[in-house]
Amino acid sequence: MSIRNTSDFVSGLVLVATGAAAILAARDYAMGTAFRMGPGYFPVLLGGLLALLGAAISLRALWIDEGNRMGGVAWRPVLLVLGGVLSFALLLSALGLVLASLLALAVSALATHDVRHWEVPVLSAGLSAFSLVVFVYGLGLPFKIWPV
Amino acid sequence: MLNDLILGFSVAATPVNLFYCLMGSLFGTLVGVLPGVGPVVTIAVLLPATFALEPTSALIMLAGIYYGAQYGGSTTSILLNLPGETSSVVTCLDGHAMARQGRAGPALAVSALGSFFAGCVATLLIALFSPLLGAIAVRFGPADYFSLMVVGLVGAVVLAQGSLLKAVAMIVLGLLLGLVGTDVNSAVSRFDFGLPELADGINFVVLAMGLFGIGEIIVTLERRKDEEGTVIPHGRVWPSLDDTRRSWKPVLRGTALGSLLGLLPGGGTALASFAAYALEKKLSPTPGRFGKGAIEGVAAPESANNAAAQTSFIPLLTLGLPSNAVMALMVGAMMIHGITPGPQIMTARPDLFWGMIASMWIGNLMLVLLNMPMIGLWVRLLRIPYRLLYPAILLFACIGIYSVSNSAFDVGLAAAFGLLGYILVKAAFEPAPLLLGFILGPLMEENLRRAMTMSRGDAAVFLREPVSLGLLLLALLLLAATLLPAVKRGRREVFVE
């Protein structure tokens, strides 16, 4: 037997695993009865349903191919966009809004294939200044601004 | 109803609310014009900025973003052949063809006037039908509510693009994500992976921004080619007599179809515009003209998407049931402002309810008056390249997510959902049903538990209550309909065209 659509087959298996994990994680919560449902009842129900749906998607991929292909992963945008967001999350409390956004912008601005290098510092500086003025001074959001 | 509308206009016409209505409409047009930035992300980014506002002003502005985007989306479709929104993709076909024939002006005018007409009708429909539906909905018991949500979710699946199985799986995944956090009935903290930050559950802004904001940016960066369209000058604006004669019926039909599809769970603007275009082509005595600059192909979908944008507020305002991703965000926005969406809004907060409805009409008027003279400005904004735009969106998204609960953890979590969103798109899964499931998850569990407790654990209660039974039959009917070969083909065709 051959797999018609590998992408769907794998995604189905991932869903089965997710459903199983949900049931496993929910085994610590009391099931209760249908009359008085405990905190575990609905999660187990949903986990089972997700696993079944995943299995159905995988099985279907053995026979039916809807033509979708995963294609290669575009590592550059994936890593740099997520890297930018993560650096903002990790550095905000230590560095404050201005430096954290400067860094996040500098990282994420490199994610596109048509970077013009002189634009990156200008854009980063301009946008961090803009957000300082609008969000902190204008809207009064409680941000730590500088490292100290 | 007249008194209610007068109340609504007196609320919406205060200087503050007029200002926010204008801001929402302008922001909406702006994101409608810009490809790769949609109303979902914009509403999510601007949400924290509304914290300090009155809830009414906040919701008026957020609603304006959604219908404003429908006006903006057509401008770029017509002048550049670049759809600003998915709901304007079909407008490219005939709108841009008209522009190449030197008839961009009439195409823009017909789409704006058609949208305005559709907006007026839809506003009236909301005012007429919401009180009726709301009066029915206040009598709903827990079993009825549970079944209603099942219908909503099934409808979302049936009308979604692509595989049914995958859409259902996304809903279930969303329902599961909605359960993260402390269970209200037992105070047990579920699926928190030992992280105290998850004890209050996942904030919907984090999920929406991750899936639709960050995820979409990665997808756009991956797919984008350097497309620099040439802007066609729009020339004479007013449609000729022949244009008017050809368009008025498509505008009427588009409005009717759009109003209906906006109402359905899972419907919405994209489906409405595609369906309206397909309908016009089918009804036309000269279908060969379509794609070559037929004004009907602009008038119908543009009226339909605006009508749908507005009628999708009906299930939200009367049943508390969001029918698409934007409405799911509106639910979140309401809850942040301490308002529980549902039939009780109308009686508890008539100023908010009617004020919002009246603002939609005012917003539409502003859009049609402002849009025509400002086309030049919008076109110039389009020249901002995406490489400068997306870092700005990312930063505003980060700031927005952080501000919701002053949590850097949430920003990191949004990055994780961004990755999930990218993977889902790569694997051909639609992320929208996930968000719907997420919003409805806790509500469904709550009503399921209550219904079961009231019936002493007898699941047959869902079949005994007449309303619940009717709704479940409707869900079954919807599911069965997808198996019909005609519908099956239709679902595929609508999105392929």
XYZ file of C-alpha atoms in Angstrom:
645
model
C 0.000 0.000 0.000
C 1.292 3.422 -0.870
C 0.424 6.785 0.645
C -1.256 9.089 -1.842
C -0.831 12.291 0.104
C 2.066 12.306 2.560
C 1.280 15.757 3.895
C -2.263 14.790 4.904
C -1.117 11.420 6.220
C 1.404 13.017 8.551
C -0.949 15.793 9.691
C -3.557 13.149 10.535
C -1.014 11.304 12.687
C -0.049 14.532 14.452
C -3.725 15.102 15.276
C -4.038 11.535 16.608
C -1.032 12.200 18.846
C -2.493 15.532 19.990
C -5.824 13.905 20.850
C -4.068 11.098 22.725
C -1.947 13.639 24.605
C -5.076 15.547 25.600
C -6.650 12.352 26.990
C -3.434 11.486 28.829
C -3.170 14.961 30.329
C -6.832 14.876 31.333
C -6.527 11.557 33.227
C -5.593 13.565 36.342
C -8.880 15.461 36.247
C -11.968 13.868 37.722
C -14.231 12.417 35.033
C -17.447 12.642 36.997
C -20.615 11.211 35.519
C -22.847 12.407 32.706
C -25.130 13.760 35.432
C -22.399 15.713 37.212
C -19.583 16.129 34.745
C -16.158 16.561 36.264
C -13.433 18.710 34.792
C -12.114 15.722 32.844
C -15.298 14.769 30.990
C -15.368 17.270 28.119
C -11.572 17.213 27.501
C -11.542 13.420 27.207
C -14.532 13.591 24.862
C -12.772 16.140 22.669
C -9.419 14.351 22.787
C -11.074 11.150 21.607
C -12.897 13.000 18.847
C -9.684 14.697 17.676
C -7.831 11.377 17.587
C -10.649 9.813 15.549
C -10.676 12.722 13.097
C -6.901 12.539 12.768
C -7.099 8.826 12.048
C -9.758 9.481 9.407
C -7.589 12.140 7.737
C -4.602 9.775 7.688
C -6.659 6.886 6.318
C -8.178 9.080 3.635
C -4.702 10.170 2.558
C -4.031 6.538 1.622
C -6.628 6.714 -1.141
C -7.436 10.295 -1.898
C -5.019 13.019 -2.944
C -6.399 16.533 -2.981
C -3.207 17.754 -4.543
C -1.926 19.823 -1.649
C 1.800 19.574 -1.086
C 3.640 20.779 1.944
C 6.502 22.231 -0.070
C 9.780 23.363 1.444
C 9.897 25.384 4.614
C 10.884 29.015 4.132
C 13.396 29.019 6.986
C 14.378 32.640 6.633
C 10.960 34.196 7.358
C 10.062 31.474 9.870
C 13.196 31.936 11.961
C 13.571 35.699 11.684
C 9.907 36.641 12.160
C 9.544 34.319 15.142
C 13.004 35.357 16.363
C 11.953 38.990 16.306
C 8.790 38.328 18.292
C 10.583 36.066 20.776
C 13.385 38.565 21.344
C 10.752 41.192 22.150
C 9.139 38.803 24.635
C 12.414 37.845 26.303
C 14.099 41.244 26.438
C 11.234 43.594 27.229
C 11.474 43.336 31.006
C 15.269 43.678 31.018
C 15.829 46.281 28.314
C 12.599 48.262 28.267
C 10.374 49.086 25.320
C 12.749 51.186 23.208
C 15.678 48.776 23.021
C 13.524 45.653 22.869
C 11.540 46.992 19.921
C 14.726 48.210 18.193
C 16.141 44.716 18.392
C 12.908 42.935 17.460
C 12.538 45.193 14.417
C 16.139 44.749 13.332
C 15.787 40.955 13.471
C 12.391 40.680 11.804
C 13.136 43.258 9.102
C 15.762 40.843 7.744
C 13.136 38.147 7.149
C 12.229 39.262 3.651
C 14.240 38.363 0.575
C 14.434 41.956 -0.678
C 16.105 43.560 2.344
C 17.752 46.885 1.670
C 20.321 47.123 4.391
C 20.338 50.873 4.846
C 16.576 50.802 5.440
C 16.734 48.474 8.455
C 18.291 50.873 11.007
C 16.175 53.796 9.780
C 12.968 51.759 9.936
C 13.798 50.292 13.355
C 14.687 53.638 14.897
C 11.668 55.379 13.375
C 9.172 52.716 14.440
C 10.465 52.396 18.011
C 10.290 56.162 18.413
C 6.795 56.131 16.929
C 5.563 53.411 19.276
C 7.100 55.167 22.284
C 5.253 58.365 21.422
C 1.935 56.728 20.479
C 1.622 53.857 22.934
C 3.422 55.181 26.013
C 2.972 58.961 25.835
C -0.235 58.980 23.780
C -2.230 56.009 25.059
C -0.520 55.815 28.430
C 0.188 52.069 28.300
C 2.318 51.052 31.272
C 5.634 50.106 29.673
C 9.084 50.146 31.154
C 10.886 52.422 28.698
C 14.622 52.105 29.433
C 16.828 49.381 31.002
C 17.192 51.253 34.299
C -38.305 50.249 16.679
C -38.400 53.892 15.604
C -37.697 55.003 19.163
C -34.832 52.540 19.353
C -33.331 53.870 16.152
C -33.644 57.429 17.398
C -31.848 56.382 20.564
C -29.200 54.730 18.405
C -28.616 57.820 16.297
C -28.479 60.033 19.354
C -25.695 57.795 20.697
C -23.849 57.375 17.416
C -24.019 61.049 16.483
C -22.210 62.355 19.548
C -18.918 63.987 18.502
C -16.831 61.324 20.246
C -18.614 58.427 18.610
C -18.646 60.125 15.218
C -14.897 60.517 15.563
C -14.342 56.833 16.368
C -16.725 55.795 13.623
C -14.640 57.854 11.192
C -11.395 56.421 12.567
C -12.699 52.876 12.225
C -13.887 53.478 8.671
C -10.585 55.065 7.686
C -8.489 52.333 9.306
C -10.715 49.778 7.632
C -10.294 51.348 4.216
C -6.549 51.526 4.787
C -6.198 47.837 5.623
C -8.631 47.006 2.859
C -6.311 48.758 0.426
C -3.146 47.120 1.715
C -2.732 43.531 0.562
C -1.536 41.180 3.287
C -3.106 43.191 6.117
C -6.668 42.233 6.942
C -9.375 43.318 9.366
C -8.598 40.457 11.772
C -5.064 41.628 12.446
C -6.054 45.288 12.519
C -8.830 44.741 15.041
C -6.496 42.651 17.177
C -3.747 45.299 17.030
C -6.077 48.194 17.777
C -7.921 46.393 20.565
C -5.542 47.493 23.348
C -5.853 51.060 22.083
C -9.587 50.868 22.871
C -9.154 49.901 26.541
C -9.449 53.479 27.674
C -12.547 54.152 25.566
C -16.205 53.786 26.374
C -17.298 50.296 25.249
C -19.733 51.831 22.754
C -17.057 53.962 21.102
C -14.672 51.015 21.056
C -17.140 48.676 19.363
C -18.237 51.364 16.898
C -14.642 51.784 15.801
C -13.925 48.056 15.588
C -17.075 47.443 13.534
C -16.057 50.267 11.198
C -12.785 48.501 10.483
C -14.630 45.451 9.201
C -17.036 47.109 6.792
C -14.504 49.816 5.899
C -12.171 47.070 4.684
C -14.827 45.990 2.198
C -14.777 49.449 0.610
C -10.989 49.618 0.496
C -10.517 46.128 -0.917
C -12.152 46.977 -4.222
C -9.961 50.018 -4.937
C -6.772 48.047 -5.391
C -8.546 45.200 -7.166
C -9.770 47.607 -9.798
C -6.776 49.896 -10.194
C -3.934 47.438 -9.702
C -5.344 43.952 -10.119
C -4.131 43.334 -6.557
C -6.943 42.328 -4.202
C -6.528 44.039 -0.830
C -8.831 41.453 0.773
C -9.929 37.934 -0.163
C -13.455 39.297 -0.451
C -12.298 41.455 -3.365
C -10.509 38.758 -5.319
C -13.375 38.340 -7.792
C -13.608 42.088 -8.272
C -10.204 41.919 -9.975
C -11.642 39.921 -12.867
C -13.997 42.504 -14.279
C -12.935 45.540 -12.274
C -9.399 45.509 -13.559
C -10.557 44.680 -17.071
C -12.756 47.776 -16.924
C -9.786 49.820 -15.715
C -7.697 48.674 -18.653
C -10.482 49.866 -20.945
C -10.276 53.295 -19.328
C -13.422 52.747 -17.260
C -11.821 52.563 -13.808
C -13.850 55.553 -12.600
C -17.263 53.995 -13.175
C -16.026 50.680 -11.733
C -14.949 52.429 -8.529
C -18.138 54.452 -8.374
C -20.398 51.448 -8.888
C -18.566 49.424 -6.268
C -18.769 52.282 -3.757
C -22.405 53.077 -4.468
C -23.335 49.391 -4.528
C -21.563 48.907 -1.202
C -23.383 51.903 0.232
C -26.760 50.622 -0.901
C -25.954 47.178 0.509
C -24.795 48.760 3.753
C -28.056 50.676 4.150
C -30.172 47.589 3.496
C -28.091 45.460 5.841
C -28.315 48.060 8.611
C -32.069 48.055 8.238
C -32.130 44.243 8.300
C -30.149 44.218 11.547
C -32.549 46.716 13.094
C -35.578 44.706 11.947
C -34.518 41.173 12.746
C -32.302 41.473 15.801
C -35.128 42.225 18.241
C -37.141 39.277 16.869
C -34.245 36.828 17.089
C -33.202 38.224 20.440
C -36.695 37.755 21.850
C -36.568 34.093 20.843
C -33.034 33.609 22.101
C -33.675 34.828 25.669
C -35.956 31.824 26.158
C -33.229 29.370 25.157
C -32.278 26.811 27.777
C -28.825 25.264 28.113
C -29.700 22.347 25.826
C -30.931 24.777 23.154
C -27.761 26.812 23.438
C -25.566 23.774 23.122
C -27.402 22.684 19.985
C -27.256 26.218 18.605
C -23.488 26.186 18.944
C -23.355 22.803 17.239
C -25.283 24.310 14.304
C -22.927 27.274 14.272
C -19.864 25.094 14.171
C -21.322 22.702 11.585
C -22.270 25.667 9.417
C -18.756 27.014 9.719
C -17.420 23.681 8.522
C -19.849 23.269 5.655
C -19.169 26.704 4.239
C -15.410 26.603 4.810
C -13.052 26.024 1.951
C -11.360 22.711 1.517
C -11.722 19.424 3.318
C -14.653 18.933 5.703
C -12.737 16.497 7.882
C -9.899 18.934 8.330
C -12.239 21.789 9.219
C -13.940 19.633 11.875
C -10.544 18.639 13.251
C -9.613 22.332 13.491
C -12.811 23.081 15.404
C -12.133 20.292 17.889
C -8.544 21.488 18.315
C -9.898 24.987 18.954
C -12.407 23.664 21.495
C -9.557 21.908 23.312
C -7.416 25.045 23.357
C -10.425 26.897 24.759
C -10.399 24.557 27.775
C -6.878 25.521 28.874
C -6.949 27.174 32.262
C -8.997 26.945 35.428
C -12.299 25.103 35.150
C -15.006 27.379 36.581
C -16.996 24.557 38.147
C -14.258 22.646 39.934
C -11.383 25.174 40.097
C -9.116 22.508 38.605
C -6.442 24.018 36.368
C -6.482 22.103 33.089
C -3.798 21.675 30.396
C -1.602 24.302 32.020
C 1.650 22.264 31.688
C 2.532 23.491 35.156
C 2.772 27.076 33.908
C 1.074 29.582 36.206
C 0.691 31.934 33.209
C -1.791 29.492 31.687
C -3.990 29.240 34.791
C -6.301 31.962 33.461
C -6.489 30.293 30.077
C -5.172 31.415 26.727
C -6.208 34.932 25.855
C -8.023 34.984 22.538
C -6.022 38.034 21.383
C -2.858 35.948 21.724
C -4.331 33.136 19.646
C -5.819 35.417 16.995
C -2.672 37.522 16.632
C -0.485 34.427 16.494
C -2.554 32.508 13.958
C -3.701 35.388 11.780
C -1.103 38.081 12.425
C 2.287 36.447 12.829
C 1.415 33.278 10.902
C 0.054 35.263 7.948
C 3.173 37.430 7.787
C 5.393 34.369 7.465
C 3.130 32.909 4.783
C 3.056 36.207 2.881
C 6.837 36.558 3.043
C 7.208 33.046 1.700
C 4.789 33.451 -1.201
C 5.371 37.058 -2.148
C 6.962 37.793 -5.441
C 8.031 41.296 -6.312
C 4.777 42.414 -7.788
C 4.770 46.069 -8.541
C 1.492 46.654 -10.296
C 1.003 49.688 -12.427
C -1.720 51.974 -11.214
C -4.220 52.894 -13.866
C -5.538 56.466 -13.598
C -9.249 56.318 -12.899
C -10.447 59.156 -15.099
C -14.138 60.030 -15.324
C -15.916 58.769 -12.234
C -19.636 58.827 -12.855
C -21.112 55.714 -14.422
C -22.872 56.160 -17.743
C -26.572 55.516 -18.228
C -25.750 52.138 -19.703
C -23.580 51.253 -16.671
C -26.373 52.224 -14.304
C -28.945 50.245 -16.277
C -26.713 47.184 -16.180
C -25.765 47.432 -12.502
C -28.878 48.103 -10.505
C -30.204 44.558 -10.642
C -26.843 42.954 -9.770
C -26.565 45.364 -6.836
C -29.991 44.246 -5.584
C -29.211 40.565 -6.052
C -25.745 40.944 -4.544
C -27.206 42.691 -1.519
C -29.808 39.973 -1.006
C -27.354 37.118 -1.416
C -24.695 38.817 0.699
C -27.141 39.594 3.507
C -28.168 35.945 3.601
C -24.645 34.508 3.472
C -23.374 36.934 6.096
C -26.023 35.619 8.441
C -24.924 32.017 8.142
C -22.291 30.708 10.496
C -19.043 30.320 8.598
C -20.321 32.577 5.872
C -18.869 35.957 5.477
C -17.537 38.389 3.001
C -15.337 36.184 0.832
C -18.005 33.556 0.274
C -20.611 36.261 -0.398
C -18.593 37.950 -3.119
C -17.684 34.682 -4.837
C -21.264 33.441 -4.762
C -22.664 36.751 -6.030
C -20.228 36.753 -8.945
C -21.108 33.168 -9.843
C -24.817 33.988 -9.681
C -24.523 37.002 -11.999
C -22.543 35.012 -14.502
C -25.175 32.295 -14.470
C -28.083 34.737 -14.876
C -26.454 36.884 -17.532
C -27.700 36.493 -21.129
C -24.117 37.223 -22.194
C -21.858 35.329 -19.768
C -19.020 35.718 -22.264
C -18.625 39.376 -21.259
C -17.624 38.359 -17.736
C -13.917 38.669 -17.134
C -13.692 41.211 -19.930
C -14.998 44.240 -18.099
C -18.644 43.484 -17.316
C -19.817 46.026 -14.765
C -22.219 43.439 -13.300
C -19.124 41.496 -12.174
C -18.090 44.477 -10.053
C -21.489 45.611 -8.828
C -22.726 42.270 -7.485
C -19.718 41.005 -5.478
C -18.911 44.424 -4.033
C -22.489 44.874 -2.806
C -22.527 41.319 -1.509
C -19.353 41.560 0.559
C -20.448 44.730 2.294
C -23.924 43.358 3.015
C -22.361 40.206 4.467
C -19.897 42.176 6.586
C -22.822 43.833 8.292
C -25.400 41.071 8.594
C -22.759 38.859 10.232
C -23.311 41.073 13.266
C -26.875 39.724 13.639
C -26.013 36.284 15.063
C -23.368 37.920 17.244
C -25.618 40.576 18.720
C -28.700 38.428 19.144
C -27.396 34.947 19.914
C -23.874 35.688 21.097
C -22.699 33.377 18.335
C -19.735 34.577 16.264
C -20.058 33.459 12.640
C -16.511 34.131 11.447
C -13.050 35.052 12.682
C -13.752 38.801 12.784
C -16.910 38.236 14.811
C -14.952 35.939 17.135
C -12.646 38.891 17.745
C -15.630 41.136 18.403
C -16.774 38.678 21.095
C -13.368 38.994 22.684
C -13.481 42.765 22.426
C -16.887 42.849 24.109
C -15.743 40.592 26.934
C -12.668 42.761 27.556
C -15.047 45.675 27.951
C -17.173 43.679 30.361
C -20.049 42.953 27.992
C -21.304 39.411 27.486
C -22.534 39.047 23.918
C -26.014 37.605 23.666
C -29.680 38.484 23.571
C -29.487 40.366 26.858
C -27.377 43.184 25.324
C -30.449 44.617 23.659
C -32.319 45.093 26.910
C -29.388 45.655 29.249
C -27.434 48.038 27.017
C -29.854 49.463 24.425
C -27.584 52.501 23.979
C -24.699 50.255 22.956
C -26.789 47.979 20.771
C -28.684 50.637 18.834
C -25.754 53.022 18.856
C -23.636 50.448 17.102
C -26.321 49.777 14.496
C -26.854 53.480 13.802
C -23.095 53.966 13.561
C -22.957 51.407 10.755
C -25.234 53.524 8.630
C -23.272 56.686 9.445
C -20.012 54.861 8.761
C -21.247 53.727 5.366
C -22.231 57.275 4.506
C -18.806 58.540 5.547
C -17.125 55.855 3.490
C -18.998 56.604 0.307
C -18.463 60.358 0.694
C -14.815 60.085 1.654
C -13.700 57.296 -0.565
C -14.175 58.790 -3.966
C -12.162 61.967 -3.331
C -9.493 60.034 -1.435
C -8.738 57.360 -4.013
C -5.537 59.173 -4.966
C -4.298 59.008 -1.387
C -5.064 55.301 -1.023
C -3.250 54.525 -4.220
C -0.198 56.398 -2.984
C -0.295 54.385 0.268
C -0.103 51.250 -1.813
C 3.352 52.279 -2.894
C 4.587 51.493 0.628
C 6.443 48.251 0.025
C 5.582 45.225 2.133
C 9.182 44.968 3.373
C 8.608 48.206 5.338
C 5.077 47.329 6.345
C 5.383 43.927 7.969
C 7.965 44.863 10.650
C 5.600 47.636 11.737
C 2.666 45.205 11.973
C 4.816 42.763 13.943
C 5.902 45.409 16.442
C 2.379 46.747 16.936
C 1.175 43.170 17.353
C 3.812 42.530 20.035
C 2.905 45.730 21.876
C -0.805 44.937 21.564
C -0.444 41.379 22.858
C 1.716 42.517 25.745
C -0.728 45.245 26.752
C -3.723 42.935 27.049
C -2.465 41.586 30.367
C 1.047 43.068 30.666
C 2.539 39.667 30.054
C 5.701 38.942 28.071
C 4.759 35.272 28.279
C 1.749 36.011 26.071
C 4.028 37.473 23.392
C 6.073 34.288 23.372
C 2.908 32.190 23.263
C 1.724 34.233 20.262
C 4.989 33.376 18.496
C 4.207 29.696 19.084
C 0.719 30.153 17.623
C 2.319 32.005 14.719
C 4.363 28.898 13.992
C 1.201 26.780 14.315
C -0.588 29.096 11.886
C 2.214 28.761 9.348
C 2.260 24.969 9.662
C -1.529 24.799 9.290
C -1.462 26.814 6.075
C 1.388 24.670 4.745
C -0.559 21.493 5.519
C -3.732 22.932 3.894
C -5.735 23.349 7.103
C -7.938 26.429 7.529
C -7.134 28.288 10.763
C -10.480 30.147 10.983
C -12.572 27.223 12.373
C -9.953 26.808 15.091
C -10.595 30.332 16.362
C -14.378 29.773 16.300
C -13.978 26.549 18.270
C -11.711 28.306 20.727
C -14.262 31.037 21.429
C -17.145 28.587 21.724
C -15.299 25.878 23.693
C -15.940 27.130 27.228
C -19.531 28.136 26.380
C -20.263 24.718 24.913
C -18.854 22.879 27.899
C -20.778 25.084 30.313
C -24.095 24.570 28.543
C -23.471 20.856 28.040
C -22.841 20.415 31.746
C -25.839 22.478 32.757
C -28.167 20.689 30.366
C -26.955 17.296 31.556
C -27.298 18.248 35.212
C -30.818 19.518 34.651
C -31.790 16.305 32.888
C -30.050 14.155 35.535
C -27.513 12.793 33.095
C -29.950 11.905 30.355
C -28.415 12.835 26.983
C -31.842 12.470 25.357
C -32.643 15.948 26.651
C -31.117 17.376 23.487
C -33.718 15.494 21.455
C -36.633 16.158 23.805
C -36.406 19.943 23.861
C -38.147 21.025 20.646
C -35.821 23.942 19.892
C -32.732 21.872 20.523
C -34.091 19.015 18.399
C -34.872 21.398 15.544
C -31.404 22.883 15.675
C -29.719 19.499 15.734
C -31.800 18.392 12.743
C -30.705 21.555 10.963
C -27.067 20.689 11.695
C -27.639 17.183 10.337
C -29.305 18.614 7.236
C -26.375 20.951 6.639
C -23.937 18.070 6.936
C -26.037 15.854 4.672
C -26.243 18.632 2.097
C -22.477 18.565 1.637
C -22.766 14.971 0.482
C -25.065 15.924 -2.388
C -23.031 15.906 -5.584
C -24.406 19.298 -6.688
C -23.397 21.013 -3.462
C -20.062 19.223 -3.439
C -19.288 20.568 -6.881
C -20.633 23.993 -5.897
C -18.369 24.259 -2.853
C -15.371 23.552 -5.015
C -16.384 25.808 -7.882
C -17.236 28.841 -5.803
C -13.698 29.015 -4.531
C -11.936 27.945 -7.711
C -13.404 30.612 -9.940
